[in-house]
CSV table of C-alpha atoms in Angstrom, one decimal:
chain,number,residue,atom,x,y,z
A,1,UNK,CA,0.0,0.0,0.0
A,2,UNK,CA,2.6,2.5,0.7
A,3,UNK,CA,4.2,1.6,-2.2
A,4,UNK,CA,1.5,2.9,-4.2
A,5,UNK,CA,1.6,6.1,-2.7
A,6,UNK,CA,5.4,6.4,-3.2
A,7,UNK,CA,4.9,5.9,-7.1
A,8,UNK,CA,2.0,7.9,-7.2
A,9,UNK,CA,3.8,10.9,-5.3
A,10,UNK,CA,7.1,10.9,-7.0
A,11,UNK,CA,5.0,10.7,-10.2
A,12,UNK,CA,3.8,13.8,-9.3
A,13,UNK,CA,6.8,15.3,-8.2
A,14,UNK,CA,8.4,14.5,-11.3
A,15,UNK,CA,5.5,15.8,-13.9
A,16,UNK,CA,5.5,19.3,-11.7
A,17,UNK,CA,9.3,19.7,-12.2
A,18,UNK,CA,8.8,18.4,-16.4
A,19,UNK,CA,6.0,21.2,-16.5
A,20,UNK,CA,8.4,23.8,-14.6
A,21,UNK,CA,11.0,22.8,-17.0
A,22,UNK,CA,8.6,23.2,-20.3
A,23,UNK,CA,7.2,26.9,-18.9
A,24,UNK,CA,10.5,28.1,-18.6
A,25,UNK,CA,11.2,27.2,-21.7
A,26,UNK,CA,7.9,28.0,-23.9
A,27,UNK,CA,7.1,31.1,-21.7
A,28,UNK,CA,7.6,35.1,-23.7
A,29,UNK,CA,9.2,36.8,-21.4
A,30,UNK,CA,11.3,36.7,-17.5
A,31,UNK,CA,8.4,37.9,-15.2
A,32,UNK,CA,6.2,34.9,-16.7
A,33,UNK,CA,8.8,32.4,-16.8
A,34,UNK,CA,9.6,33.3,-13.2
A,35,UNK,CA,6.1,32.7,-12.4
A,36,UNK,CA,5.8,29.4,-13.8
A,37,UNK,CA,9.3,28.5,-12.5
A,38,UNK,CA,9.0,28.8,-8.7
A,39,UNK,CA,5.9,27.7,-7.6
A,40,UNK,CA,5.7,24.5,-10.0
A,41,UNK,CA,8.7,23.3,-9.0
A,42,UNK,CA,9.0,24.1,-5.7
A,43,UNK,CA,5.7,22.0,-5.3
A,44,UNK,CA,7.0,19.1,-6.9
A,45,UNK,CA,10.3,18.7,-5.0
A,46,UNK,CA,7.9,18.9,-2.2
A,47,UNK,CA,6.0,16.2,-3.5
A,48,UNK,CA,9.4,13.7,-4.0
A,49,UNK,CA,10.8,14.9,-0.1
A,50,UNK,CA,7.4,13.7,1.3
A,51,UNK,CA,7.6,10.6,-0.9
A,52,UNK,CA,11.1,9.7,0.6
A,53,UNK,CA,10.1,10.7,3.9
A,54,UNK,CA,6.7,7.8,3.9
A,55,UNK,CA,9.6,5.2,2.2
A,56,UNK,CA,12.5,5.4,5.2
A,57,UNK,CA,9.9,5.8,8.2
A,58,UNK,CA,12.6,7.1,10.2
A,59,UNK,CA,12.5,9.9,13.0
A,60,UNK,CA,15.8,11.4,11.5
A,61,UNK,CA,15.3,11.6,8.1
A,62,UNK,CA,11.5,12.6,8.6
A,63,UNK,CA,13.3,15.8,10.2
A,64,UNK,CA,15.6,16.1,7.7
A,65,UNK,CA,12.9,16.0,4.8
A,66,UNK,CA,11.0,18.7,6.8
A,67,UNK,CA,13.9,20.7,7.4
A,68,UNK,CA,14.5,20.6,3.6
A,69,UNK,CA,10.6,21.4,2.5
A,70,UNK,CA,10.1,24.0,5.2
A,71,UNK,CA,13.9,25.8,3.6
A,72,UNK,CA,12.9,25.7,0.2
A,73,UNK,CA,9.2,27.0,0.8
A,74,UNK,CA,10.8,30.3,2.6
A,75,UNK,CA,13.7,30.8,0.5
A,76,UNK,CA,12.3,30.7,-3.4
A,77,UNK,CA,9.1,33.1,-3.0
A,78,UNK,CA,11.8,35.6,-1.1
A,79,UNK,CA,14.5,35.2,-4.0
A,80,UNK,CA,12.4,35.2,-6.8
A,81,UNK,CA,10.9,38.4,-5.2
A,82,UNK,CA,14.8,39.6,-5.1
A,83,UNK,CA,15.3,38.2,-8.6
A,84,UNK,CA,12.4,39.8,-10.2
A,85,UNK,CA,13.1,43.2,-8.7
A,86,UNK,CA,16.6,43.4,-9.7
A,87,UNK,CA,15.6,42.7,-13.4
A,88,UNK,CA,13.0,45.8,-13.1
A,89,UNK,CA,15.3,47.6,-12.4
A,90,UNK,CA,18.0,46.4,-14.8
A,91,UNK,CA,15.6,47.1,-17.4
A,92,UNK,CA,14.1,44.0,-18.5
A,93,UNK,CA,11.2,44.8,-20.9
A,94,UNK,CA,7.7,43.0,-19.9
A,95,UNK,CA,6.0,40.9,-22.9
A,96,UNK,CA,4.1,43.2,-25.4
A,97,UNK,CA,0.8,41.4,-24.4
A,98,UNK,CA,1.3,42.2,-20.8
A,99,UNK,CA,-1.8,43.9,-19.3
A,100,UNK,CA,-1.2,46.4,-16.3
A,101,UNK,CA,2.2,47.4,-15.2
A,102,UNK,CA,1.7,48.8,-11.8
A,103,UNK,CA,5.3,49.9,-11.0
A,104,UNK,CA,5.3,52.1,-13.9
A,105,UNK,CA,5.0,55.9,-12.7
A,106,UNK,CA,5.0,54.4,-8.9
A,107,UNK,CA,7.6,55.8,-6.3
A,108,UNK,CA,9.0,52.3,-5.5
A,109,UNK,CA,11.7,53.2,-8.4
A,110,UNK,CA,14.5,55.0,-6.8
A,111,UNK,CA,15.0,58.4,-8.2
A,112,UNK,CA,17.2,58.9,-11.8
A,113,UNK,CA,17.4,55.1,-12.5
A,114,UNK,CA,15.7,54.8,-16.4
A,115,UNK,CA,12.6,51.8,-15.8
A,116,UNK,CA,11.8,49.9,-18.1
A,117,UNK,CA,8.9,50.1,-20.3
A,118,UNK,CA,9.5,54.0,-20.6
A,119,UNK,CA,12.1,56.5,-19.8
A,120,UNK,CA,10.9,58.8,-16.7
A,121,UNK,CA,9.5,62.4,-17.0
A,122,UNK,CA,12.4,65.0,-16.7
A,123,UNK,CA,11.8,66.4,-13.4
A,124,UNK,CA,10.6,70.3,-13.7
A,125,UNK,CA,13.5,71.0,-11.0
A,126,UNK,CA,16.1,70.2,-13.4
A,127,UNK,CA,15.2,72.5,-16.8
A,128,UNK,CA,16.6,75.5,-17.0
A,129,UNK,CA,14.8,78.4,-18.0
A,130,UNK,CA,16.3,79.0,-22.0
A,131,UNK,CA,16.2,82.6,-22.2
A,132,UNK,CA,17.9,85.1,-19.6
B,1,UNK,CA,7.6,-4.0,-11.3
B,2,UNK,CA,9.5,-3.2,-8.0
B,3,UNK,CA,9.4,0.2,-6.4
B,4,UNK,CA,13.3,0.7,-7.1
B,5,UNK,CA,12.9,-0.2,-10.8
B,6,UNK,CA,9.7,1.9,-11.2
B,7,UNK,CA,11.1,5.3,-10.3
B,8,UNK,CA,14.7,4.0,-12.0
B,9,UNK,CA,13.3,3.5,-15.6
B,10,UNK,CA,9.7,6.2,-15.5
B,11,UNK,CA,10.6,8.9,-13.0
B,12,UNK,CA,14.2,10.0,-12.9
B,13,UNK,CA,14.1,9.7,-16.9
B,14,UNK,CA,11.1,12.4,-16.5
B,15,UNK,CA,13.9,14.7,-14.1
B,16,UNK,CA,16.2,13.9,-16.6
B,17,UNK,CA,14.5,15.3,-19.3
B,18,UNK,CA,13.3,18.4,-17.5
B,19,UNK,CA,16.9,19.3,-16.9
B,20,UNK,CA,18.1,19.1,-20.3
B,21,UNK,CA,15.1,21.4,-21.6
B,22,UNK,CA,16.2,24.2,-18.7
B,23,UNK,CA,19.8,23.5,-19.9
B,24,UNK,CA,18.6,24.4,-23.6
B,25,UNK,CA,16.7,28.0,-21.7
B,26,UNK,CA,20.7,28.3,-19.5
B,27,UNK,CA,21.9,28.3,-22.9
B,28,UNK,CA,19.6,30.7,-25.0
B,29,UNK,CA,18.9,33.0,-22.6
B,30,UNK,CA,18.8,36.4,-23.7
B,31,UNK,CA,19.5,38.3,-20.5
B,32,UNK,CA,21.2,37.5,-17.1
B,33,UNK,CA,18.5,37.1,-15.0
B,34,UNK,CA,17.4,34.3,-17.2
B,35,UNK,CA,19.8,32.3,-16.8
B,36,UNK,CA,20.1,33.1,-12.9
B,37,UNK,CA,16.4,31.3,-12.6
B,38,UNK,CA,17.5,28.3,-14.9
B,39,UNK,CA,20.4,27.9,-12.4
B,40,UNK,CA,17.4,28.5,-9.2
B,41,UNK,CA,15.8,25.6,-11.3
B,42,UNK,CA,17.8,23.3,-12.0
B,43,UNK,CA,19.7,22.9,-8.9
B,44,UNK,CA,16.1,22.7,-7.3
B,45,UNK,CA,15.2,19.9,-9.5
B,46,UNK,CA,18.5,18.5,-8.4
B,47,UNK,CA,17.3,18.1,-4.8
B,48,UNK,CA,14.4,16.3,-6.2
B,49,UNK,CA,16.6,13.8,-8.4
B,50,UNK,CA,18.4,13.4,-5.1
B,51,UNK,CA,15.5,12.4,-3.3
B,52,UNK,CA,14.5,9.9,-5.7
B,53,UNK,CA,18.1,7.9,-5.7
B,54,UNK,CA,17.8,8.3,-2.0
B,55,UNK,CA,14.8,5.7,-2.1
B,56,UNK,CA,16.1,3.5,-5.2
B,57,UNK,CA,19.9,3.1,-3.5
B,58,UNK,CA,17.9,2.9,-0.1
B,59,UNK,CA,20.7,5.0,1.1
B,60,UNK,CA,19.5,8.5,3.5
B,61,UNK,CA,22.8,10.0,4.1
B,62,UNK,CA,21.8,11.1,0.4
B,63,UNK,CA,19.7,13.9,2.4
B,64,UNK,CA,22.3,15.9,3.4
B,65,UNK,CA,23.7,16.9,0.0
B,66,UNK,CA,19.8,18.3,-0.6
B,67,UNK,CA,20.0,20.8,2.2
B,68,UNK,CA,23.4,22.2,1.0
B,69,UNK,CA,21.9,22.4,-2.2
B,70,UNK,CA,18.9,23.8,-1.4
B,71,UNK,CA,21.0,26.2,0.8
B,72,UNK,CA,23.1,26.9,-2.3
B,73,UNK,CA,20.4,27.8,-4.1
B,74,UNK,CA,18.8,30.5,-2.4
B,75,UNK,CA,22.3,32.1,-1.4
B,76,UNK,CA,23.2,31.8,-5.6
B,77,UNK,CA,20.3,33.7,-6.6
B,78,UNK,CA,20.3,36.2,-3.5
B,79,UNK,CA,23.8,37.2,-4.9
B,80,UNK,CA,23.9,37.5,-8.3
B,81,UNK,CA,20.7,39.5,-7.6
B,82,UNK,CA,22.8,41.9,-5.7
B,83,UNK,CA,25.2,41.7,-7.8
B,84,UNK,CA,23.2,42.6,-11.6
B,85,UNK,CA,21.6,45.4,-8.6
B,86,UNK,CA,25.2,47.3,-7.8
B,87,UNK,CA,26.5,46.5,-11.7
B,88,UNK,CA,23.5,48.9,-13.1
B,89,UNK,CA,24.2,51.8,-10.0
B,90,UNK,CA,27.6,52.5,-11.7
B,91,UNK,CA,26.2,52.1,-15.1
B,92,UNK,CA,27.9,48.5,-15.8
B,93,UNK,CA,25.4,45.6,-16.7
């Protein structure tokens, strides 16, 4: 019986990571393929840890598997949040059928640095007056 | 069809191929911070291809390479992150 549920788990696992693997690589653009990337996967690791924690049925690596699931489910929503900020800011252009942009004329964007769908407004502090 | 041969011939196979299609994306990618999530990615689905030999070898000490990768992961992506970050403040990318 808990053999079963070891196939049927790891089968799982393994189709989440194969469909992780095929957004990243059929998706438009970064912000999408990031989106794809680290939930999909991070559930189907998930899904082979608890698989070898039901085959060992051991106090130790049952805490090990936890430690391991726990880790990953903190970590990758906190760097992809990193990840996907940096490459805002770098410039990295959203896919042309994107719908709403909310960062775009927000004050999240540190002053002078360009964004990147458009380059900012020049700032009404900064003309000078042509004639004198 | 035993456990061990099960997820030996029908599921690492399926991790198998799932890392040489992110390795295609680590290789096209047209930016950085592509290929900075195809690293995330496929060192994550290493801890999962670990997990699997861990019940086919019926070996556990197999466990402990996951954390460090895992570990290894998140500290990878956190730096180049910071990195790409202080590159575009003096105008470098």
């Amino acid at each position: 019986m808990s053999e079963i549920l070891i196939m049927v788990l790891c089968t799982l696992g393994a189709l989440f990571i194969l469909i992780a693997a095929l957004g990243i690589y059929r998706m438009p653009d970064f912000y999408t393929r990031l989106s794809v990337t680290v939930k999909a996967s991070t559930l189907g690791v998930g899904c082979i840890l608890g698989a070898v924690a039901i085959y060992f049925y051991d106090f130790s690596v049952s805490t090990k598997v936890f430690a391991i699931i726990f880790f990953l489910f903190i970590t990758s929503p906190v760097a992809a949040y990193m990840i996907s900020r940096t490459a805002y800011l770098s410039g990295v252009k959203l896919w042309k059928g994107s719908v709403v942009d909310e960062l775009q004329n927000s004050e999240y964007l540190k002053d002078g640095e360009p964004t990147a769908s458009k380059p900012e407004q020049p700032k009404p502090n900064d003309q000078i007056p042509p004639s004198l | 069809m035993t456990l061990q041969q099960y997820l030996l011939y029908i599921v690492s196979p399926i991790i198998c191929l799932a890392l040489i299609i992110i390795f295609i994306r680590f290789l096209k990618g047209p930016k950085v911070v592509d290929r900075v999530i195809a690293i995330d990615l496929i060192i994550t689905s290493g801890v999962g291809l670990i997990g699997v030999f861990c019940i086919i070898y019926d070996i556990p000490s197999f466990l402990d390479v996951a954390t460090i990768l895992a570990l290894i992961a998140f500290l990878s992506t956190i730096a180049f992150a910071y990195y790409i970050d202080q590159g575009d403040k003096n105008g470098k990318r």
